[in-house]
mmCIF file with all atom_site columns, C-alpha atoms in Angstrom:
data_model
loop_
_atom_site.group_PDB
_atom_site.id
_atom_site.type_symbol
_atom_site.label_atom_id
_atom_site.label_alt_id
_atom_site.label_comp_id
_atom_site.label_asym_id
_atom_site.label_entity_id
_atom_site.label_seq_id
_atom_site.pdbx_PDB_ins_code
_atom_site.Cartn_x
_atom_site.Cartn_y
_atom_site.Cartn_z
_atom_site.occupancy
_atom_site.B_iso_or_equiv
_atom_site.pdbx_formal_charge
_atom_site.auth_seq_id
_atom_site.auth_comp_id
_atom_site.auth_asym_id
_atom_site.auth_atom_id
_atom_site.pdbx_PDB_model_num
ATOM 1   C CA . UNK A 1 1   ? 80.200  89.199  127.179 1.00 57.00 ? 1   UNK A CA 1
ATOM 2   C CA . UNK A 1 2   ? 79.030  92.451  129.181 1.00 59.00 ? 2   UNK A CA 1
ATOM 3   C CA . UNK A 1 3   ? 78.405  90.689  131.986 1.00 55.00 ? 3   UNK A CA 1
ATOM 4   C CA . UNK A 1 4   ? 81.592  88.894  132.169 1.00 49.00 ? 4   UNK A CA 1
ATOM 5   C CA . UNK A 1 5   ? 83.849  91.743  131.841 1.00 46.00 ? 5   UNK A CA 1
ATOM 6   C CA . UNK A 1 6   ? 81.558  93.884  134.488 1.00 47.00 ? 6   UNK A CA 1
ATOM 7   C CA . UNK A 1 7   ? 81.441  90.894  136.651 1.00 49.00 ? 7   UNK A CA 1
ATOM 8   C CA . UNK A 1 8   ? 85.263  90.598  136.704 1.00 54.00 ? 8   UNK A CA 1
ATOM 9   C CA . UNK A 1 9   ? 86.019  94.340  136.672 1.00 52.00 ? 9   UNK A CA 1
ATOM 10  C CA . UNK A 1 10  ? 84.371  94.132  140.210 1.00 45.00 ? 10  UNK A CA 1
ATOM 11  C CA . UNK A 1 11  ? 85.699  91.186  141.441 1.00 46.00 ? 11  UNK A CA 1
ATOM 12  C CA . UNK A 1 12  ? 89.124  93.071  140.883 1.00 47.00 ? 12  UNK A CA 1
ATOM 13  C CA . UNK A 1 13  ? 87.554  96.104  142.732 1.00 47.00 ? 13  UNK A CA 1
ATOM 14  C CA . UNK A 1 14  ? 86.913  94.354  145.680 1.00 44.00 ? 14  UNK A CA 1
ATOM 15  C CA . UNK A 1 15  ? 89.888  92.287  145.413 1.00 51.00 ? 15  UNK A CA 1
ATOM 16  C CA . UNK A 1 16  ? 91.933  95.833  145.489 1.00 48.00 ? 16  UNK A CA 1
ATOM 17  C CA . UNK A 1 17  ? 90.188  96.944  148.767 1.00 46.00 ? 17  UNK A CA 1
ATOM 18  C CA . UNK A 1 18  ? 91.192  94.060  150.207 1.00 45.00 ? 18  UNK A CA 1
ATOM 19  C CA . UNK A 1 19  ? 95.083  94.193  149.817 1.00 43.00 ? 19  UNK A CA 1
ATOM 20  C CA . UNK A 1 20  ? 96.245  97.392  151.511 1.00 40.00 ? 20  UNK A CA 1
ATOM 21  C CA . UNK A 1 21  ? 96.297  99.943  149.097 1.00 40.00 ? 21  UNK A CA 1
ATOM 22  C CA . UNK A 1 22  ? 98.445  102.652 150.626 1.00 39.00 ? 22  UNK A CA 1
ATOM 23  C CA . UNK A 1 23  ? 101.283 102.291 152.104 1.00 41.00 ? 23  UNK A CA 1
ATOM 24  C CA . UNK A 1 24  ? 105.062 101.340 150.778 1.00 43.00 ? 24  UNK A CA 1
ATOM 25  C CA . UNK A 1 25  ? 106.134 97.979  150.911 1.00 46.00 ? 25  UNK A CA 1
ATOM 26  C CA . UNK A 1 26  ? 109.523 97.208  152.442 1.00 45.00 ? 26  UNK A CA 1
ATOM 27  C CA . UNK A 1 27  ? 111.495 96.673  148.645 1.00 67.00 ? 27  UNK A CA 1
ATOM 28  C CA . UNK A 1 28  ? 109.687 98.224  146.375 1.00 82.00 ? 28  UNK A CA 1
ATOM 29  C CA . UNK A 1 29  ? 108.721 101.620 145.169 1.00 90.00 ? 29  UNK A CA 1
ATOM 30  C CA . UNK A 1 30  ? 104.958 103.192 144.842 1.00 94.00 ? 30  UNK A CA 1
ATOM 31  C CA . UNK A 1 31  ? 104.364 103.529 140.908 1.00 95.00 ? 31  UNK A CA 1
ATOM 32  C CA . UNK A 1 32  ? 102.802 106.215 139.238 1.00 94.00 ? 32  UNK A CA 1
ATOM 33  C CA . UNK A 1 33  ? 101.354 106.004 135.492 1.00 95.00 ? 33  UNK A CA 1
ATOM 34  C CA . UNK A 1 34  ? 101.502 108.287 133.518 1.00 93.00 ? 34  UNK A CA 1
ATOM 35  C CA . UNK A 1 35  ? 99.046  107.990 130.266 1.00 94.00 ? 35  UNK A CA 1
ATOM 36  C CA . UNK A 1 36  ? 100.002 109.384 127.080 1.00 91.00 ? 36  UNK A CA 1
ATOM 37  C CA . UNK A 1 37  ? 97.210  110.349 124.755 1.00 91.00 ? 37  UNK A CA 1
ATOM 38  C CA . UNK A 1 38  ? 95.168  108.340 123.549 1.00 88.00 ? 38  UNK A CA 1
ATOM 39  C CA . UNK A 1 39  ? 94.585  108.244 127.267 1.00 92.00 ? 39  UNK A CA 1
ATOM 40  C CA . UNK A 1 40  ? 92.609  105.353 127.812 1.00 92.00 ? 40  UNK A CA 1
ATOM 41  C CA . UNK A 1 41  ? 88.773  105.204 129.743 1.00 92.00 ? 41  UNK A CA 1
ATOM 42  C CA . UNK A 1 42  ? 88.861  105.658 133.672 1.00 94.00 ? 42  UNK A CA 1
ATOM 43  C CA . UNK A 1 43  ? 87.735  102.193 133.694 1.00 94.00 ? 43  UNK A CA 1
ATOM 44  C CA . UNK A 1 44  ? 91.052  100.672 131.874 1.00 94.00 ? 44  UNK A CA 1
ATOM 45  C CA . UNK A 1 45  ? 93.626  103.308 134.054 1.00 95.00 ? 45  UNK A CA 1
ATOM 46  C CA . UNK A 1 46  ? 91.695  101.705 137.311 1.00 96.00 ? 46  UNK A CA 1
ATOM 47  C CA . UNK A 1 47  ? 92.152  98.292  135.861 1.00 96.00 ? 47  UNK A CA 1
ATOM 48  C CA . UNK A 1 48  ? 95.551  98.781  135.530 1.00 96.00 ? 48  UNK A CA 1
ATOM 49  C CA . UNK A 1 49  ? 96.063  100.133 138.628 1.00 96.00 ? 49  UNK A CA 1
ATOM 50  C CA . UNK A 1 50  ? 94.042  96.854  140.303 1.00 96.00 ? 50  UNK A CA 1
ATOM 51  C CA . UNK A 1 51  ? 96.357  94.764  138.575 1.00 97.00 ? 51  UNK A CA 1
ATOM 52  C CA . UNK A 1 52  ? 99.763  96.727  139.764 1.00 97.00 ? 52  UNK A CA 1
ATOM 53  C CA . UNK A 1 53  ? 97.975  96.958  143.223 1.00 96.00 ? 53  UNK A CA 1
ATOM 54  C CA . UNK A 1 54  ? 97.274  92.750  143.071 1.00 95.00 ? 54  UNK A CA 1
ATOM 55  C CA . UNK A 1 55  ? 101.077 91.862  142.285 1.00 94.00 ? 55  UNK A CA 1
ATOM 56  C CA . UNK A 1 56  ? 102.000 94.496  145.868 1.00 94.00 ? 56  UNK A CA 1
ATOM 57  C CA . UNK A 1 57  ? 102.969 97.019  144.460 1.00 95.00 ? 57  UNK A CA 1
ATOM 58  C CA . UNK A 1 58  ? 101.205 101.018 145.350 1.00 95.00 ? 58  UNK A CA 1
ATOM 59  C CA . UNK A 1 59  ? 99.899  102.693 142.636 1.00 96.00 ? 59  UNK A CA 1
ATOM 60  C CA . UNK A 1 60  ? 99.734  106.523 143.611 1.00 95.00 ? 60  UNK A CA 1
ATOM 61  C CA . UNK A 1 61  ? 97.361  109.606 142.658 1.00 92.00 ? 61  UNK A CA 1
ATOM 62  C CA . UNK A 1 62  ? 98.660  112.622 141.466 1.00 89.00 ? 62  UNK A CA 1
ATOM 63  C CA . UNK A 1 63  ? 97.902  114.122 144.848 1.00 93.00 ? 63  UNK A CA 1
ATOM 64  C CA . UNK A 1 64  ? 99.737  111.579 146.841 1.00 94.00 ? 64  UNK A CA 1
ATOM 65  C CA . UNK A 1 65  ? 102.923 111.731 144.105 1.00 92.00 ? 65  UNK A CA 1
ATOM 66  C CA . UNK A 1 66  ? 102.731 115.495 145.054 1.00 93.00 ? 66  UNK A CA 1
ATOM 67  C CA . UNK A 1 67  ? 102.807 114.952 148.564 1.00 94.00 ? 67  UNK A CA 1
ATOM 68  C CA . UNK A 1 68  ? 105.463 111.995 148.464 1.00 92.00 ? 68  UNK A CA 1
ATOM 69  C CA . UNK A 1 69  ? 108.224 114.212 146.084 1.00 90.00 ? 69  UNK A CA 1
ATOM 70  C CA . UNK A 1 70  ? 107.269 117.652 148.176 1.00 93.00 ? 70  UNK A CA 1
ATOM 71  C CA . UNK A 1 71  ? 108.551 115.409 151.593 1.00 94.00 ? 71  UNK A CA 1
ATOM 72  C CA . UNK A 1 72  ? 111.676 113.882 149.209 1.00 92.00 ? 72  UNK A CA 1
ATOM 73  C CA . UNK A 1 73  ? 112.465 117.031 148.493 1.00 90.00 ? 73  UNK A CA 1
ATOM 74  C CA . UNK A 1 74  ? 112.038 118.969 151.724 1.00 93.00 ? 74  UNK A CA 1
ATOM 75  C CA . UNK A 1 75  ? 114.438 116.052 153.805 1.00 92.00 ? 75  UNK A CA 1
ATOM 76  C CA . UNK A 1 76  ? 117.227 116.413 150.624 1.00 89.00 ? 76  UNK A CA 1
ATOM 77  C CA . UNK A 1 77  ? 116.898 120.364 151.856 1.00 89.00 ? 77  UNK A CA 1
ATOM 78  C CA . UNK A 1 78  ? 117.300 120.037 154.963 1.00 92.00 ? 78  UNK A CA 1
ATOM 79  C CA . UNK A 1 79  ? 120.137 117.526 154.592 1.00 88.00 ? 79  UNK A CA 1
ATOM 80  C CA . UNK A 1 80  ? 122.017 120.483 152.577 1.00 87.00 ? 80  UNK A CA 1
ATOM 81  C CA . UNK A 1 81  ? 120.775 123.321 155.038 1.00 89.00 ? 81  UNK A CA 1
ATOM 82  C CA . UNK A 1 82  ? 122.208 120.813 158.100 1.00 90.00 ? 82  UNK A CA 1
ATOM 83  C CA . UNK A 1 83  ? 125.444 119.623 156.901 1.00 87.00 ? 83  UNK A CA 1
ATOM 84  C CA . UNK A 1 84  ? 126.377 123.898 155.852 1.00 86.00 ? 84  UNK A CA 1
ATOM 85  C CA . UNK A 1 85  ? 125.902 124.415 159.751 1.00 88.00 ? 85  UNK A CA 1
ATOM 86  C CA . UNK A 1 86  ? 127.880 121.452 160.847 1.00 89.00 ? 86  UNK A CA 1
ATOM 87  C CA . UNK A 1 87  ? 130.727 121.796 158.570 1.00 88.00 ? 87  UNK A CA 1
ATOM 88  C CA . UNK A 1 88  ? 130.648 125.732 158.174 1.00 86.00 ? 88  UNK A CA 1
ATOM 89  C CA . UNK A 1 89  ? 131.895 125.232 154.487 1.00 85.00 ? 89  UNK A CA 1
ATOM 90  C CA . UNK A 1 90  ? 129.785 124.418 151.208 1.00 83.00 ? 90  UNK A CA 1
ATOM 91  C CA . UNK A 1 91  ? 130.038 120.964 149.650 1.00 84.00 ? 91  UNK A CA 1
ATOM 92  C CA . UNK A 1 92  ? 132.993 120.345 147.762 1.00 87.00 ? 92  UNK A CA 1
ATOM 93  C CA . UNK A 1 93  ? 132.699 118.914 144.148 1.00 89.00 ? 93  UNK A CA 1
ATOM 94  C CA . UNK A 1 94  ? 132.275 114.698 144.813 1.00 89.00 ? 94  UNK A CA 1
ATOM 95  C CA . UNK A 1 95  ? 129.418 115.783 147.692 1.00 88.00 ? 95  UNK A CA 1
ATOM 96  C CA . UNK A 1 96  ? 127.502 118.057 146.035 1.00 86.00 ? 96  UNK A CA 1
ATOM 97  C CA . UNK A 1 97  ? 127.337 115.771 142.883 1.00 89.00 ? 97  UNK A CA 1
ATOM 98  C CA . UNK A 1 98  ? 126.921 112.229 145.473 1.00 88.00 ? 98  UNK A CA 1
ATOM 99  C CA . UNK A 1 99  ? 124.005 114.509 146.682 1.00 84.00 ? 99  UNK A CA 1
ATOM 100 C CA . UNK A 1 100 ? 122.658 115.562 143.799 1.00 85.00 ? 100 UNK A CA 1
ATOM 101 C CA . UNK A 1 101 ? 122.502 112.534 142.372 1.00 84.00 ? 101 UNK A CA 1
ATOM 102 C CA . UNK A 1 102 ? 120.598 111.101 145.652 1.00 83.00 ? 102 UNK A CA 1
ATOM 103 C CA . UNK A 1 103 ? 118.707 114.574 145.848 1.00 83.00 ? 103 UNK A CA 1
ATOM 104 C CA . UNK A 1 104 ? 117.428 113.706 141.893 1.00 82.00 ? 104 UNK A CA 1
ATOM 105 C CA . UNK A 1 105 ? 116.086 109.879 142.567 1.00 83.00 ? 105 UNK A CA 1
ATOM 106 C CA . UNK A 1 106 ? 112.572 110.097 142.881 1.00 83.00 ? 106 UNK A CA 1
ATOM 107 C CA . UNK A 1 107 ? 110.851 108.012 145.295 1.00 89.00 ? 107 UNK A CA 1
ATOM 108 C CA . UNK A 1 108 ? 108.753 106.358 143.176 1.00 91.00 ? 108 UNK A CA 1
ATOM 109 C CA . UNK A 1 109 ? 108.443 104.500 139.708 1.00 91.00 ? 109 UNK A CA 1
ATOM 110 C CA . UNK A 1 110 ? 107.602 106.439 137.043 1.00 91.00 ? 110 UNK A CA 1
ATOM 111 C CA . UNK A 1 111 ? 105.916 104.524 134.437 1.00 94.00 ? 111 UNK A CA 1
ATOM 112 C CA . UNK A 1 112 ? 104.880 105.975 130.995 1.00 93.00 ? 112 UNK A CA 1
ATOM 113 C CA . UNK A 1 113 ? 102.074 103.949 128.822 1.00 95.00 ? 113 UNK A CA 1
ATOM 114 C CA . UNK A 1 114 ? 101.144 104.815 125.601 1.00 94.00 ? 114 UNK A CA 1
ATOM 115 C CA . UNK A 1 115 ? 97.900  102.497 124.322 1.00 94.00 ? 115 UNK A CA 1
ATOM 116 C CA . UNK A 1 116 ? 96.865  101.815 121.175 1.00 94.00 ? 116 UNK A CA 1
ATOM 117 C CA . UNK A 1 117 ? 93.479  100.264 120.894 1.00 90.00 ? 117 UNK A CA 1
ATOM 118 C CA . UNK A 1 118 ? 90.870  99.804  118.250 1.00 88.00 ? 118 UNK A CA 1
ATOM 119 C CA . UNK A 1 119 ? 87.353  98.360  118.518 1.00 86.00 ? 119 UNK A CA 1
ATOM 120 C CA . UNK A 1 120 ? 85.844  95.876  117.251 1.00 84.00 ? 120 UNK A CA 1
ATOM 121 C CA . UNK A 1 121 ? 82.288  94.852  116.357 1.00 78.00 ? 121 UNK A CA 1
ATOM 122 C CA . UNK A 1 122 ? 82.095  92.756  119.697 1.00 82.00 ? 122 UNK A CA 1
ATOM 123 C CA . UNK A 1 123 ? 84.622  94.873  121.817 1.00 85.00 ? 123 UNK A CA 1
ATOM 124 C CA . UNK A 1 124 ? 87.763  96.814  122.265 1.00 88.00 ? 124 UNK A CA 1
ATOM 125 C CA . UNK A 1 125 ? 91.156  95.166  121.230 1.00 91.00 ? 125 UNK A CA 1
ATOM 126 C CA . UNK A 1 126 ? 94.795  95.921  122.206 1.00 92.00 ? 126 UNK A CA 1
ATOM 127 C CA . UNK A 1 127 ? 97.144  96.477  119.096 1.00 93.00 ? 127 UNK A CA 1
ATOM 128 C CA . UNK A 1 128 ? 99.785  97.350  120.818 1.00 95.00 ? 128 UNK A CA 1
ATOM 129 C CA . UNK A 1 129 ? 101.451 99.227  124.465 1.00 95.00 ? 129 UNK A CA 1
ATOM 130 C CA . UNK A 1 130 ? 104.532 101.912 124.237 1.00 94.00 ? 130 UNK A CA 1
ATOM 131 C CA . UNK A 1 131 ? 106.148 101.832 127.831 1.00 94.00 ? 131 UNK A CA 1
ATOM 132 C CA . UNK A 1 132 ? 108.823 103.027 129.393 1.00 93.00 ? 132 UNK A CA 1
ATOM 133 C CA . UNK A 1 133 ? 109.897 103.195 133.225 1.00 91.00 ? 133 UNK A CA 1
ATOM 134 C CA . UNK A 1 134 ? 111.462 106.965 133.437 1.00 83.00 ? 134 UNK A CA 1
ATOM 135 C CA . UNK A 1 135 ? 114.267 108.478 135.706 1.00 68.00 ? 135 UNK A CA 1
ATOM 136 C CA . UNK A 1 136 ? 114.983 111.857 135.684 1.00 56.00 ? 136 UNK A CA 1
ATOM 137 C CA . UNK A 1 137 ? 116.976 112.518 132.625 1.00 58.00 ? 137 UNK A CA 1
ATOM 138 C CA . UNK A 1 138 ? 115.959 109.392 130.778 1.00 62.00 ? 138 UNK A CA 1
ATOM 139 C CA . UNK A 1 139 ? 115.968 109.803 127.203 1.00 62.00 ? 139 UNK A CA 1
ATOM 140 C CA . UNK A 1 140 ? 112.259 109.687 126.602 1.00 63.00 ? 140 UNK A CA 1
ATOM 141 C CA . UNK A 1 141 ? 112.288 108.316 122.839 1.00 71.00 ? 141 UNK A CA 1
ATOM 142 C CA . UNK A 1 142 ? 113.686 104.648 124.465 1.00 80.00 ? 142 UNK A CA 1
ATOM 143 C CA . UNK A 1 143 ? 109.953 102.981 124.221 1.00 88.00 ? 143 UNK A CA 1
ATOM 144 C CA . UNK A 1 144 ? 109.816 99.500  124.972 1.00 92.00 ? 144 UNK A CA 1
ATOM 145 C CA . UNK A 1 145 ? 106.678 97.515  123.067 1.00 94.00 ? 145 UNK A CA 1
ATOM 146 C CA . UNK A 1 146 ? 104.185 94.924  124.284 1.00 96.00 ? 146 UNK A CA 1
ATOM 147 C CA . UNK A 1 147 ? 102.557 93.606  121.783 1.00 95.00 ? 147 UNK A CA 1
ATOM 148 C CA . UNK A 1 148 ? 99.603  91.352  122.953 1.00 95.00 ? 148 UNK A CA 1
ATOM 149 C CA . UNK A 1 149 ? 99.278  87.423  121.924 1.00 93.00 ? 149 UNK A CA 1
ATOM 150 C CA . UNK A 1 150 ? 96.516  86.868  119.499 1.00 91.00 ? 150 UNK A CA 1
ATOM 151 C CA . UNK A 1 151 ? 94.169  85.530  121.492 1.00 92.00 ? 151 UNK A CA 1
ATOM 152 C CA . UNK A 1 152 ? 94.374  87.896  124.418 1.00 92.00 ? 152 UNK A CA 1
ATOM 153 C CA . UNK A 1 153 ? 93.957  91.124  122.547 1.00 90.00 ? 153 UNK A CA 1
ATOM 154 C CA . UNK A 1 154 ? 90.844  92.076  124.489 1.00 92.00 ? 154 UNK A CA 1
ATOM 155 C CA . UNK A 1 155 ? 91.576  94.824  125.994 1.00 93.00 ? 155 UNK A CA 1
ATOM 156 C CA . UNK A 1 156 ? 91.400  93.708  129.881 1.00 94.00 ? 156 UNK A CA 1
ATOM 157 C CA . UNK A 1 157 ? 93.682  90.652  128.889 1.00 95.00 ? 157 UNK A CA 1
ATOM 158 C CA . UNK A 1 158 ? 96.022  93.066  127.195 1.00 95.00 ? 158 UNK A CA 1
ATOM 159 C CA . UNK A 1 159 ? 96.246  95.149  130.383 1.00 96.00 ? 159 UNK A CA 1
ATOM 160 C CA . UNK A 1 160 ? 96.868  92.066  132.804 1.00 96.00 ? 160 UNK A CA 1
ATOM 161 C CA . UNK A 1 161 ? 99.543  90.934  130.641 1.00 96.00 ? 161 UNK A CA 1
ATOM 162 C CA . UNK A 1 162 ? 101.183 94.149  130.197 1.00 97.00 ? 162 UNK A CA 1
ATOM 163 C CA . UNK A 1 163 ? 100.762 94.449  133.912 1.00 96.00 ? 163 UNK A CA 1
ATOM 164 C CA . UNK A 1 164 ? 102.487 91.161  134.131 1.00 96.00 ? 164 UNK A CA 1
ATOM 165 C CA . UNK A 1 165 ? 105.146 92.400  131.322 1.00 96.00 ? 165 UNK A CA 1
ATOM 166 C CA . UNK A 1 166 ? 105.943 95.751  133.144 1.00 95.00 ? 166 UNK A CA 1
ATOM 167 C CA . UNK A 1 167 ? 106.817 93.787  136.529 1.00 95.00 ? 167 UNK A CA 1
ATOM 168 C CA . UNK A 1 168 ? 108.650 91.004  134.745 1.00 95.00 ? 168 UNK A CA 1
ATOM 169 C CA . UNK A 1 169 ? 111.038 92.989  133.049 1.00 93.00 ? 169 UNK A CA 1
ATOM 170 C CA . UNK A 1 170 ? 112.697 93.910  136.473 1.00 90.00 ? 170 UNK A CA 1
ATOM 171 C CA . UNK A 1 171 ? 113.009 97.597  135.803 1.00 90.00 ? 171 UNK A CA 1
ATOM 172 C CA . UNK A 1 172 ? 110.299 99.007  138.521 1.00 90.00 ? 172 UNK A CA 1
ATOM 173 C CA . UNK A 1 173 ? 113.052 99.815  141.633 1.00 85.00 ? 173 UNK A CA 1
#
């Protein structure tokens, strides 16, 4: 049973470093998960993130959600900073709050996951996955639950069909 899950968890490895991995596709937004604790092993976030990453979608790092909401930020600025010195007035009330409601989009999917996980004499099962996709302002107690089918409560089958789940639903921009 080892064996099998190793041998897959690499096959999905090399299966990611095949598809680009970086890089935003033309309709859809990089994702970022966000693990609530438990947090899960290393081993199940990068699952995850293979299984995100096999559907097209980008699955950032903290480092490159830094870098991608630091350069959202900075061209909402200067947007502000240049339309002061064209119009030589401030915004009046509809701009400022069409801007700040542009200005306050992230560019990227924010996806919280909360797992809950038990094992078993043979392995690790899946009881049950809080999620939510977040915008800024959400109200965070609006969980959505996966529960997995019986027979694909092992934990990597869990994932894949949460994965599957998450994307489904439509609410990833």
């Amino acid at each position: 049973m080892i064996r099998v899950v190793f041998f897959t968890s690499v096959v999905f490895c090399l299966m990611a470093f095949i598809v680009k991995p970086y890089g935003r596709t033309a309709n859809n937004r990089p994702v970022i998960i966000f693990y609530q604790p438990p947090v899960p092993a290393d081993s199940l976030q990068d699952f995850l993130r293979i299984c995100f990453t096999m559907k097209k979608w980008v699955v950032l790092d903290t480092t490159e959600r830094k870098a991608l909401l630091s350069e959202h930020f900075q061209k909402y600025l200067k947007e502000q900073t240049d339309f002061l010195k064209e119009n030589n007035r401030l915004m009046n009330e509809a701009e400022k709050e069409e801007w700040t409601k542009r200005f306050m989009q992230h560019p990227y999917n924010h996806l919280n996951v909360r797992v809950f996980s038990r094992t078993t004499k043979t392995n690790v099962v899946t009881d049950s996955i809080k999620w939510q996709v977040r915008i800024p302002r959400m109200d965070t107690s609006q969980y959505k639950l996966f529960i997995p089918a019986e027979e694909r409560k092992e934990i990597y089958a869990s994932l894949k069909d949460f994965a599957d789940t998450v994307l489904v639903s439509g609410l990833l921009r």
